[in-house]
Amino acid sequence: MKIISLEMLNIRSYQHQKIDFPEGSFLLSGDIGFGKSTILLAIEFALFGLGDISASSLLRRGQREGMVRLEFEINNQLFTISRSLQKKGENITQVSGYISTNGNKRDLTPTELKAEILKILGYPKELLSKQKNPIYRYTVYTPQEEMKQILLAKREERMEILRKIFGIDRYKTIRDNSDLLRLDLKRKASMFENSIKRLSEIKEEFNKTKEIVSNLTSNLKSIKNDLDELKTKENNLKVTYEKIEKEFLDYQNTIREIAVKESELNNTKESILRMELRINELLGDNKNIDIKSELASKEANFNNLLKNISKAKDQIKIINKNRIEASKLEAEIASKKIFIEKLEKDVKLKQDKMSVLKGDYSRDINAIKKEIKSLENIIENIHLRKKGINKELDSSMKMKEKYNKRILELRIESSETQGRINNLDKDLSSLNGLTGVPLCPLCKQNISEDHKNREIQRILQEKDKLQLKLMESLDLIKKLEAKIDEIESEIIEIIIKHVSVQKEKISCLQKTLEETEIYNSLLNEITQFKSEIEKSNIELSKKLDNYNALSLSIEELLPFEKEINLLEEERHNLQNGILILKEAVKINADIQDSAKKQIEIANILSHLYSKRTQLSGIEFEKKSLQESLNKLTQERIIKEREEAEKTREVKLLTERIKGLSNELNKLEKYALEKENLERISNWIDKYFIGLMETIEKEFMESLRHQFEELFSRWLENLLEGEDLNVFIDEDFTPHIRQEGFDADYDSLSGGERTSIALAYRLALNRVINNLVDEIKTQDIIILDEPTDGFSRKQLDRVRDVLDMLGMKQVIIVSHEPEIESYVDHVLKVTKRDGVSRVEGQEYIVNRKTTFSI
Ligand SMILES: Nc1ncnc2c1ncn2[C@@H]1O[C@H](COP(=O)(O)OP(=O)(O)OP(=O)(O)O)[C@@H](O)[C@H]1O
Ligand SMILES: [Mg+2]
């Protein structure tokens, strides 16, 4: 590891300081209490956190937050680690920090940071759970006041520390664990003890069972042989029995067949008897006739009879047909007669109606209609008051016209007279309006009052005359209008009178018209009915002729009806006779068949009787055979049961043997296992634990030897020329002999004690670094005041010692100015107003810092 830089914020006497570390050896110089040790503590804190250092001794008093950031390099990899402190109330704790590897930054908790740094530095993982870190404290950096502590500590304590540092602990752990393992193995072996006890017992049972099974197996074999023999015998007997059984069945069938055939024979005999009785019954006295020829002649007669019947039936058909036709004609004739009668009645009725009409109906109907039309025209014209229709009406109309004309003249006249009166009124009013001697409005001359009065008088006279005339005219108009009203009433009366005359004429004509029409239609109908009656009479006479002809033919054919009854009776008798003969013929044939069958059955029966005699002993034979077969089967079943029992027994015992064998195997395995466990346990006890002790001793001895060599060498170097001999005992306690005498550590001078302490430290450093390869802090050493109490001569020798160490980076803290001359660089630590500063970093002026503040 190579430390590159350190940055501190509020750490002890520092407020903010960044230090770039040079390569090689360098001195941190400065007065007491200036802040040298603080830098070293800050480095340790940055790497391992709190543990060996308390938080309150790190955070600058009066500050609430502090931070340390360390940059270092291992195997060309650049690491930055940063940790922070925070004060809450009176408590100061470490909060999360970060670690960055080649610029790859990760925020981690304090524990995570510690785990990561142990990994980076190659320190044992177990240190993670430990508060203190002896490897760093004894190989890289020992705080100044602890330098001599290892020498002053008690032997056991020292050995404890050294064991930890050298990793000798592990041998003790191996021994302890081995002992635990040995005990565990022993316990396991004793667990098998009880099970193994049963081993001989099971072995004995196993062998005994095997013997029983072997005996049972040979017994089972002989049973099987007996059983096979029995089965062969039984099968042979079964074959014979089956044959006999078949014969017995045959015998039984024969008996059954005999019974059947015997009953069949009896039935046949009975049936022949029945049939002979039936023939006698059918033929009666004609028993001896030739039935077949009789049947043939009867059948011939029957056929002839059938022909005659058919002929008669044809005739009867004709009669029936004629009868139907005659009855049809009868009905037609009757209906015709009714029809004619009805027509004649109708003619009579119509003739009666005609006799009621008494008028002259010779006139043409159209002429009457024309006359009615012209009369209707006259009525219309009268209503229209057309001239020339009626003289009386013409003269009244003329008179009315004359009076109307006169009224019109009088009205014109009256209106003129009224106009003249109006003019006179106007003149009067203008004359009455004149005052003084005015100009006459009429004659345009100056008029006098007299003249005016006269003129008024004249006008009034003229006005009276005119008014009289007007009155007369109006009176005359009234009189004329009354006259006209009278004439109008006369006219209306004339019209009514004349119109009613015409209407009378019309109604007379309409009556004549109606009656003429009725008369004509009745006449037509009567003529029509009469011709119908004539036609129907002709048809009726024709039908009557037909009917008479049919009646005659029916009468002629009537004998056939009587004949057919006789023929039918004959046919019935003949048919019966034929049926009887036919049955007799059939029964005769059946009798012959039955007789034949009777002979056949008798033959079969005689054959069956002889077979029954032959097989008569078979039943007994079958019974005795069955008995011996049953006996044999019983014997076989007993043997089979015996076989099954023995087989089951063998099976059960075989299973038991299997179980015992498994158990035996298991127990034998246990025994073997127990033996093994005991052997291993003994081996651990007798050899392995002893071996570990030896290895540990050997290892310690070799370490002690190395350590002693280095320790004496460093010490010799530091105390050159002094008569001081040292050796290290097995507890790593240095023993000093001064001038041939054993010397106590406390009796030595301060310088001598510091030299021994430094030599011890350096030797320790070298031995550990030689021992553990993977530790990455082998090439750095930090010495805080290692030269306390040294003489000038001794200080010179420190240089040689440091050269001999051959470290890449050596950090020395010292007040001694001599040391400045043999280190590569000097960093001056100063303090002003309670704040420390580091000076003398000019050698790194141009060096590029990897982080900014
Ligand atoms: N928590 C703190 N806050 C402020 N100052 C502190 C704190 N702890 C210690 N100091 C002071 O910081 C100063 C530097 O201490 P440090 O141990 O670094 O001194 P030094 O240079 O190593 O001295 P010496 O030569 O005596 O060993 C001392 O004056 C000390 O009392
Ligand atoms: Mg100090």
PDB file of N, CA, C and O in Angstrom, residues 754-807:
ATOM      1  N   THR A 754      13.913   2.201  24.872  1.00  0.00           N
ATOM      2  CA  THR A 754      13.335   2.591  23.569  1.00  0.00           C
ATOM      3  C   THR A 754      13.922   1.741  22.451  1.00  0.00           C
ATOM      4  O   THR A 754      13.200   1.280  21.554  1.00  0.00           O
ATOM      5  N   SER A 755      15.270   1.507  22.503  1.00  0.00           N
ATOM      6  CA  SER A 755      15.915   0.690  21.463  1.00  0.00           C
ATOM      7  C   SER A 755      15.323  -0.711  21.435  1.00  0.00           C
ATOM      8  O   SER A 755      15.008  -1.259  20.370  1.00  0.00           O
ATOM      9  N   ILE A 756      15.161  -1.306  22.652  1.00  0.00           N
ATOM     10  CA  ILE A 756      14.600  -2.662  22.714  1.00  0.00           C
ATOM     11  C   ILE A 756      13.173  -2.650  22.139  1.00  0.00           C
ATOM     12  O   ILE A 756      12.799  -3.497  21.328  1.00  0.00           O
ATOM     13  N   ALA A 757      12.425  -1.613  22.555  1.00  0.00           N
ATOM     14  CA  ALA A 757      11.032  -1.528  22.065  1.00  0.00           C
ATOM     15  C   ALA A 757      10.998  -1.384  20.544  1.00  0.00           C
ATOM     16  O   ALA A 757      10.207  -2.068  19.855  1.00  0.00           O
ATOM     17  N   LEU A 758      11.887  -0.503  19.983  1.00  0.00           N
ATOM     18  CA  LEU A 758      11.896  -0.299  18.517  1.00  0.00           C
ATOM     19  C   LEU A 758      12.315  -1.568  17.796  1.00  0.00           C
ATOM     20  O   LEU A 758      11.674  -1.985  16.807  1.00  0.00           O
ATOM     21  N   ALA A 759      13.412  -2.201  18.333  1.00  0.00           N
ATOM     22  CA  ALA A 759      13.889  -3.442  17.700  1.00  0.00           C
ATOM     23  C   ALA A 759      12.779  -4.499  17.716  1.00  0.00           C
ATOM     24  O   ALA A 759      12.549  -5.225  16.740  1.00  0.00           O
ATOM     25  N   TYR A 760      12.108  -4.612  18.893  1.00  0.00           N
ATOM     26  CA  TYR A 760      11.027  -5.578  19.028  1.00  0.00           C
ATOM     27  C   TYR A 760       9.938  -5.322  17.985  1.00  0.00           C
ATOM     28  O   TYR A 760       9.465  -6.231  17.318  1.00  0.00           O
ATOM     29  N   ARG A 761       9.590  -4.008  17.835  1.00  0.00           N
ATOM     30  CA  ARG A 761       8.541  -3.606  16.877  1.00  0.00           C
ATOM     31  C   ARG A 761       8.922  -3.954  15.447  1.00  0.00           C
ATOM     32  O   ARG A 761       8.135  -4.530  14.706  1.00  0.00           O
ATOM     33  N   LEU A 762      10.175  -3.583  15.113  1.00  0.00           N
ATOM     34  CA  LEU A 762      10.621  -3.813  13.731  1.00  0.00           C
ATOM     35  C   LEU A 762      10.701  -5.297  13.422  1.00  0.00           C
ATOM     36  O   LEU A 762      10.315  -5.752  12.341  1.00  0.00           O
ATOM     37  N   ALA A 763      11.222  -6.088  14.414  1.00  0.00           N
ATOM     38  CA  ALA A 763      11.329  -7.546  14.209  1.00  0.00           C
ATOM     39  C   ALA A 763       9.932  -8.143  14.008  1.00  0.00           C
ATOM     40  O   ALA A 763       9.710  -8.960  13.112  1.00  0.00           O
ATOM     41  N   LEU A 764       9.019  -7.675  14.852  1.00  0.00           N
ATOM     42  CA  LEU A 764       7.636  -8.148  14.751  1.00  0.00           C
ATOM     43  C   LEU A 764       7.067  -7.863  13.361  1.00  0.00           C
ATOM     44  O   LEU A 764       6.463  -8.730  12.725  1.00  0.00           O
ATOM     45  N   ASN A 765       7.329  -6.607  12.937  1.00  0.00           N
ATOM     46  CA  ASN A 765       6.832  -6.193  11.613  1.00  0.00           C
ATOM     47  C   ASN A 765       7.352  -7.127  10.529  1.00  0.00           C
ATOM     48  O   ASN A 765       6.603  -7.644   9.708  1.00  0.00           O
ATOM     49  N   ARG A 766       8.661  -7.368  10.558  1.00  0.00           N
ATOM     50  CA  ARG A 766       9.266  -8.173   9.505  1.00  0.00           C
ATOM     51  C   ARG A 766       8.759  -9.631   9.541  1.00  0.00           C
ATOM     52  O   ARG A 766       8.395 -10.203   8.515  1.00  0.00           O
ATOM     53  N   VAL A 767       8.690 -10.221  10.770  1.00  0.00           N
ATOM     54  CA  VAL A 767       8.253 -11.623  10.886  1.00  0.00           C
ATOM     55  C   VAL A 767       6.832 -11.786  10.341  1.00  0.00           C
ATOM     56  O   VAL A 767       6.552 -12.685   9.572  1.00  0.00           O
ATOM     57  N   ILE A 768       5.964 -10.885  10.757  1.00  0.00           N
ATOM     58  CA  ILE A 768       4.558 -10.994  10.289  1.00  0.00           C
ATOM     59  C   ILE A 768       4.477 -10.844   8.788  1.00  0.00           C
ATOM     60  O   ILE A 768       3.808 -11.621   8.097  1.00  0.00           O
ATOM     61  N   ASN A 769       5.190  -9.830   8.260  1.00  0.00           N
ATOM     62  CA  ASN A 769       5.132  -9.610   6.807  1.00  0.00           C
ATOM     63  C   ASN A 769       5.692 -10.798   6.044  1.00  0.00           C
ATOM     64  O   ASN A 769       5.186 -11.135   4.971  1.00  0.00           O
ATOM     65  N   ASN A 770       6.730 -11.461   6.619  1.00  0.00           N
ATOM     66  CA  ASN A 770       7.273 -12.663   5.968  1.00  0.00           C
ATOM     67  C   ASN A 770       6.259 -13.809   5.989  1.00  0.00           C
ATOM     68  O   ASN A 770       6.189 -14.607   5.067  1.00  0.00           O
ATOM     69  N   LEU A 771       5.506 -13.808   7.067  1.00  0.00           N
ATOM     70  CA  LEU A 771       4.603 -14.934   7.322  1.00  0.00           C
ATOM     71  C   LEU A 771       3.365 -14.907   6.434  1.00  0.00           C
ATOM     72  O   LEU A 771       2.971 -15.910   5.866  1.00  0.00           O
ATOM     73  N   VAL A 772       2.789 -13.731   6.371  1.00  0.00           N
ATOM     74  CA  VAL A 772       1.509 -13.660   5.634  1.00  0.00           C
ATOM     75  C   VAL A 772       1.679 -12.862   4.342  1.00  0.00           C
ATOM     76  O   VAL A 772       1.869 -11.666   4.372  1.00  0.00           O
ATOM     77  N   ASP A 773       1.609 -13.602   3.251  1.00  0.00           N
ATOM     78  CA  ASP A 773       1.847 -13.034   1.920  1.00  0.00           C
ATOM     79  C   ASP A 773       0.809 -12.023   1.478  1.00  0.00           C
ATOM     80  O   ASP A 773       1.120 -10.986   0.917  1.00  0.00           O
ATOM     81  N   GLU A 774      -0.482 -12.404   1.725  1.00  0.00           N
ATOM     82  CA  GLU A 774      -1.567 -11.620   1.115  1.00  0.00           C
ATOM     83  C   GLU A 774      -1.778 -10.251   1.739  1.00  0.00           C
ATOM     84  O   GLU A 774      -2.518  -9.433   1.198  1.00  0.00           O
ATOM     85  N   ILE A 775      -1.106  -9.956   2.863  1.00  0.00           N
ATOM     86  CA  ILE A 775      -1.272  -8.644   3.492  1.00  0.00           C
ATOM     87  C   ILE A 775      -0.639  -7.571   2.608  1.00  0.00           C
ATOM     88  O   ILE A 775       0.506  -7.687   2.179  1.00  0.00           O
ATOM     89  N   LYS A 776      -1.441  -6.515   2.295  1.00  0.00           N
ATOM     90  CA  LYS A 776      -0.988  -5.515   1.327  1.00  0.00           C
ATOM     91  C   LYS A 776      -0.343  -4.303   2.020  1.00  0.00           C
ATOM     92  O   LYS A 776      -0.101  -3.297   1.372  1.00  0.00           O
ATOM     93  N   THR A 777      -0.094  -4.424   3.354  1.00  0.00           N
ATOM     94  CA  THR A 777       0.520  -3.281   4.039  1.00  0.00           C
ATOM     95  C   THR A 777       1.967  -3.604   4.421  1.00  0.00           C
ATOM     96  O   THR A 777       2.501  -3.076   5.399  1.00  0.00           O
ATOM     97  N   GLN A 778       2.587  -4.503   3.632  1.00  0.00           N
ATOM     98  CA  GLN A 778       3.945  -4.940   3.976  1.00  0.00           C
ATOM     99  C   GLN A 778       5.006  -3.853   3.731  1.00  0.00           C
ATOM    100  O   GLN A 778       6.045  -3.843   4.356  1.00  0.00           O
ATOM    101  N   ASP A 779       4.765  -2.943   2.773  1.00  0.00           N
ATOM    102  CA  ASP A 779       5.816  -2.006   2.383  1.00  0.00           C
ATOM    103  C   ASP A 779       5.643  -0.616   2.969  1.00  0.00           C
ATOM    104  O   ASP A 779       6.113   0.363   2.430  1.00  0.00           O
ATOM    105  N   ILE A 780       4.886  -0.509   4.063  1.00  0.00           N
ATOM    106  CA  ILE A 780       4.728   0.801   4.705  1.00  0.00           C
ATOM    107  C   ILE A 780       4.877   0.627   6.214  1.00  0.00           C
ATOM    108  O   ILE A 780       4.402  -0.358   6.785  1.00  0.00           O
ATOM    109  N   ILE A 781       5.584   1.596   6.846  1.00  0.00           N
ATOM    110  CA  ILE A 781       5.677   1.583   8.319  1.00  0.00           C
ATOM    111  C   ILE A 781       5.566   3.011   8.824  1.00  0.00           C
ATOM    112  O   ILE A 781       6.049   3.958   8.183  1.00  0.00           O
ATOM    113  N   ILE A 782       4.816   3.145   9.914  1.00  0.00           N
ATOM    114  CA  ILE A 782       4.618   4.472  10.495  1.00  0.00           C
ATOM    115  C   ILE A 782       5.147   4.415  11.929  1.00  0.00           C
ATOM    116  O   ILE A 782       4.685   3.582  12.715  1.00  0.00           O
ATOM    117  N   LEU A 783       6.127   5.256  12.230  1.00  0.00           N
ATOM    118  CA  LEU A 783       6.752   5.218  13.564  1.00  0.00           C
ATOM    119  C   LEU A 783       6.528   6.566  14.248  1.00  0.00           C
ATOM    120  O   LEU A 783       6.945   7.611  13.735  1.00  0.00           O
ATOM    121  N   ASP A 784       5.817   6.521  15.403  1.00  0.00           N
ATOM    122  CA  ASP A 784       5.524   7.758  16.127  1.00  0.00           C
ATOM    123  C   ASP A 784       6.484   7.861  17.326  1.00  0.00           C
ATOM    124  O   ASP A 784       6.401   7.056  18.254  1.00  0.00           O
ATOM    125  N   GLU A 785       7.396   8.828  17.233  1.00  0.00           N
ATOM    126  CA  GLU A 785       8.412   9.044  18.283  1.00  0.00           C
ATOM    127  C   GLU A 785       9.176   7.765  18.617  1.00  0.00           C
ATOM    128  O   GLU A 785       9.153   7.296  19.744  1.00  0.00           O
ATOM    129  N   PRO A 786       9.824   7.147  17.612  1.00  0.00           N
ATOM    130  CA  PRO A 786      10.529   5.894  17.926  1.00  0.00           C
ATOM    131  C   PRO A 786      11.879   6.155  18.609  1.00  0.00           C
ATOM    132  O   PRO A 786      12.524   5.224  19.076  1.00  0.00           O
ATOM    133  N   THR A 787      12.314   7.399  18.667  1.00  0.00           N
ATOM    134  CA  THR A 787      13.697   7.692  19.114  1.00  0.00           C
ATOM    135  C   THR A 787      13.740   8.420  20.448  1.00  0.00           C
ATOM    136  O   THR A 787      14.745   9.044  20.773  1.00  0.00           O
ATOM    137  N   ASP A 788      12.611   8.297  21.171  1.00  0.00           N
ATOM    138  CA  ASP A 788      12.523   9.012  22.453  1.00  0.00           C
ATOM    139  C   ASP A 788      13.639   8.539  23.394  1.00  0.00           C
ATOM    140  O   ASP A 788      13.763   7.355  23.685  1.00  0.00           O
ATOM    141  N   GLY A 789      14.520   9.470  23.802  1.00  0.00           N
ATOM    142  CA  GLY A 789      15.611   9.148  24.732  1.00  0.00           C
ATOM    143  C   GLY A 789      16.865   8.649  24.052  1.00  0.00           C
ATOM    144  O   GLY A 789      17.767   8.147  24.707  1.00  0.00           O
ATOM    145  N   PHE A 790      16.915   8.720  22.692  1.00  0.00           N
ATOM    146  CA  PHE A 790      18.082   8.247  21.947  1.00  0.00           C
ATOM    147  C   PHE A 790      19.232   9.254  22.044  1.00  0.00           C
ATOM    148  O   PHE A 790      19.013  10.464  22.048  1.00  0.00           O
ATOM    149  N   SER A 791      20.483   8.655  22.099  1.00  0.00           N
ATOM    150  CA  SER A 791      21.658   9.535  22.038  1.00  0.00           C
ATOM    151  C   SER A 791      21.894   9.894  20.584  1.00  0.00           C
ATOM    152  O   SER A 791      21.303   9.291  19.691  1.00  0.00           O
ATOM    153  N   ARG A 792      22.710  10.859  20.345  1.00  0.00           N
ATOM    154  CA  ARG A 792      23.014  11.282  18.970  1.00  0.00           C
ATOM    155  C   ARG A 792      23.531  10.107  18.150  1.00  0.00           C
ATOM    156  O   ARG A 792      23.153   9.922  17.004  1.00  0.00           O
ATOM    157  N   LYS A 793      24.397   9.275  18.787  1.00  0.00           N
ATOM    158  CA  LYS A 793      24.979   8.125  18.103  1.00  0.00           C
ATOM    159  C   LYS A 793      23.874   7.151  17.665  1.00  0.00           C
ATOM    160  O   LYS A 793      23.844   6.661  16.549  1.00  0.00           O
ATOM    161  N   GLN A 794      22.967   6.984  18.641  1.00  0.00           N
ATOM    162  CA  GLN A 794      21.870   6.049  18.340  1.00  0.00           C
ATOM    163  C   GLN A 794      20.978   6.569  17.219  1.00  0.00           C
ATOM    164  O   GLN A 794      20.529   5.812  16.359  1.00  0.00           O
ATOM    165  N   LEU A 795      20.762   7.890  17.260  1.00  0.00           N
ATOM    166  CA  LEU A 795      19.916   8.484  16.210  1.00  0.00           C
ATOM    167  C   LEU A 795      20.513   8.225  14.833  1.00  0.00           C
ATOM    168  O   LEU A 795      19.799   7.949  13.876  1.00  0.00           O
ATOM    169  N   ASP A 796      21.861   8.305  14.761  1.00  0.00           N
ATOM    170  CA  ASP A 796      22.546   8.025  13.485  1.00  0.00           C
ATOM    171  C   ASP A 796      22.258   6.614  13.016  1.00  0.00           C
ATOM    172  O   ASP A 796      22.091   6.346  11.824  1.00  0.00           O
ATOM    173  N   ARG A 797      22.188   5.703  13.991  1.00  0.00           N
ATOM    174  CA  ARG A 797      22.006   4.292  13.623  1.00  0.00           C
ATOM    175  C   ARG A 797      20.572   3.989  13.121  1.00  0.00           C
ATOM    176  O   ARG A 797      20.369   3.018  12.413  1.00  0.00           O
ATOM    177  N   VAL A 798      19.669   4.837  13.554  1.00  0.00           N
ATOM    178  CA  VAL A 798      18.281   4.628  13.087  1.00  0.00           C
ATOM    179  C   VAL A 798      18.230   4.634  11.562  1.00  0.00           C
ATOM    180  O   VAL A 798      17.509   3.870  10.935  1.00  0.00           O
ATOM    181  N   ARG A 799      19.079   5.550  10.978  1.00  0.00           N
ATOM    182  CA  ARG A 799      19.136   5.632   9.515  1.00  0.00           C
ATOM    183  C   ARG A 799      19.456   4.251   8.929  1.00  0.00           C
ATOM    184  O   ARG A 799      18.780   3.803   7.998  1.00  0.00           O
ATOM    185  N   ASP A 800      20.531   3.585   9.500  1.00  0.00           N
ATOM    186  CA  ASP A 800      20.924   2.270   8.982  1.00  0.00           C
ATOM    187  C   ASP A 800      19.767   1.271   9.120  1.00  0.00           C
ATOM    188  O   ASP A 800      19.497   0.485   8.204  1.00  0.00           O
ATOM    189  N   VAL A 801      19.174   1.361  10.291  1.00  0.00           N
ATOM    190  CA  VAL A 801      18.059   0.422  10.536  1.00  0.00           C
ATOM    191  C   VAL A 801      16.958   0.614   9.474  1.00  0.00           C
ATOM    192  O   VAL A 801      16.448  -0.347   8.905  1.00  0.00           O
ATOM    193  N   LEU A 802      16.640   1.898   9.233  1.00  0.00           N
ATOM    194  CA  LEU A 802      15.583   2.167   8.235  1.00  0.00           C
ATOM    195  C   LEU A 802      15.997   1.668   6.863  1.00  0.00           C
ATOM    196  O   LEU A 802      15.183   1.108   6.122  1.00  0.00           O
ATOM    197  N   ASP A 803      17.297   1.878   6.524  1.00  0.00           N
ATOM    198  CA  ASP A 803      17.800   1.364   5.232  1.00  0.00           C
ATOM    199  C   ASP A 803      17.628  -0.137   5.152  1.00  0.00           C
ATOM    200  O   ASP A 803      17.210  -0.687   4.131  1.00  0.00           O
ATOM    201  N   MET A 804      17.970  -0.798   6.274  1.00  0.00           N
ATOM    202  CA  MET A 804      17.881  -2.259   6.305  1.00  0.00           C
ATOM    203  C   MET A 804      16.425  -2.743   6.144  1.00  0.00           C
ATOM    204  O   MET A 804      16.177  -3.798   5.585  1.00  0.00           O
ATOM    205  N   LEU A 805      15.511  -1.922   6.665  1.00  0.00           N
ATOM    206  CA  LEU A 805      14.076  -2.312   6.547  1.00  0.00           C
ATOM    207  C   LEU A 805      13.625  -2.403   5.090  1.00  0.00           C
ATOM    208  O   LEU A 805      12.831  -3.249   4.719  1.00  0.00           O
ATOM    209  N   GLY A 806      14.197  -1.491   4.259  1.00  0.00           N
ATOM    210  CA  GLY A 806      13.916  -1.497   2.808  1.00  0.00           C
ATOM    211  C   GLY A 806      12.432  -1.274   2.483  1.00  0.00           C
ATOM    212  O   GLY A 806      11.879  -1.878   1.558  1.00  0.00           O
ATOM    213  N   MET A 807      11.725  -0.429   3.279  1.00  0.00           N
ATOM    214  CA  MET A 807      10.296  -0.148   3.029  1.00  0.00           C
ATOM    215  C   MET A 807      10.144   0.886   1.929  1.00  0.00           C
ATOM    216  O   MET A 807      10.991   1.752   1.788  1.00  0.00           O
TER     217      MET A 807
END
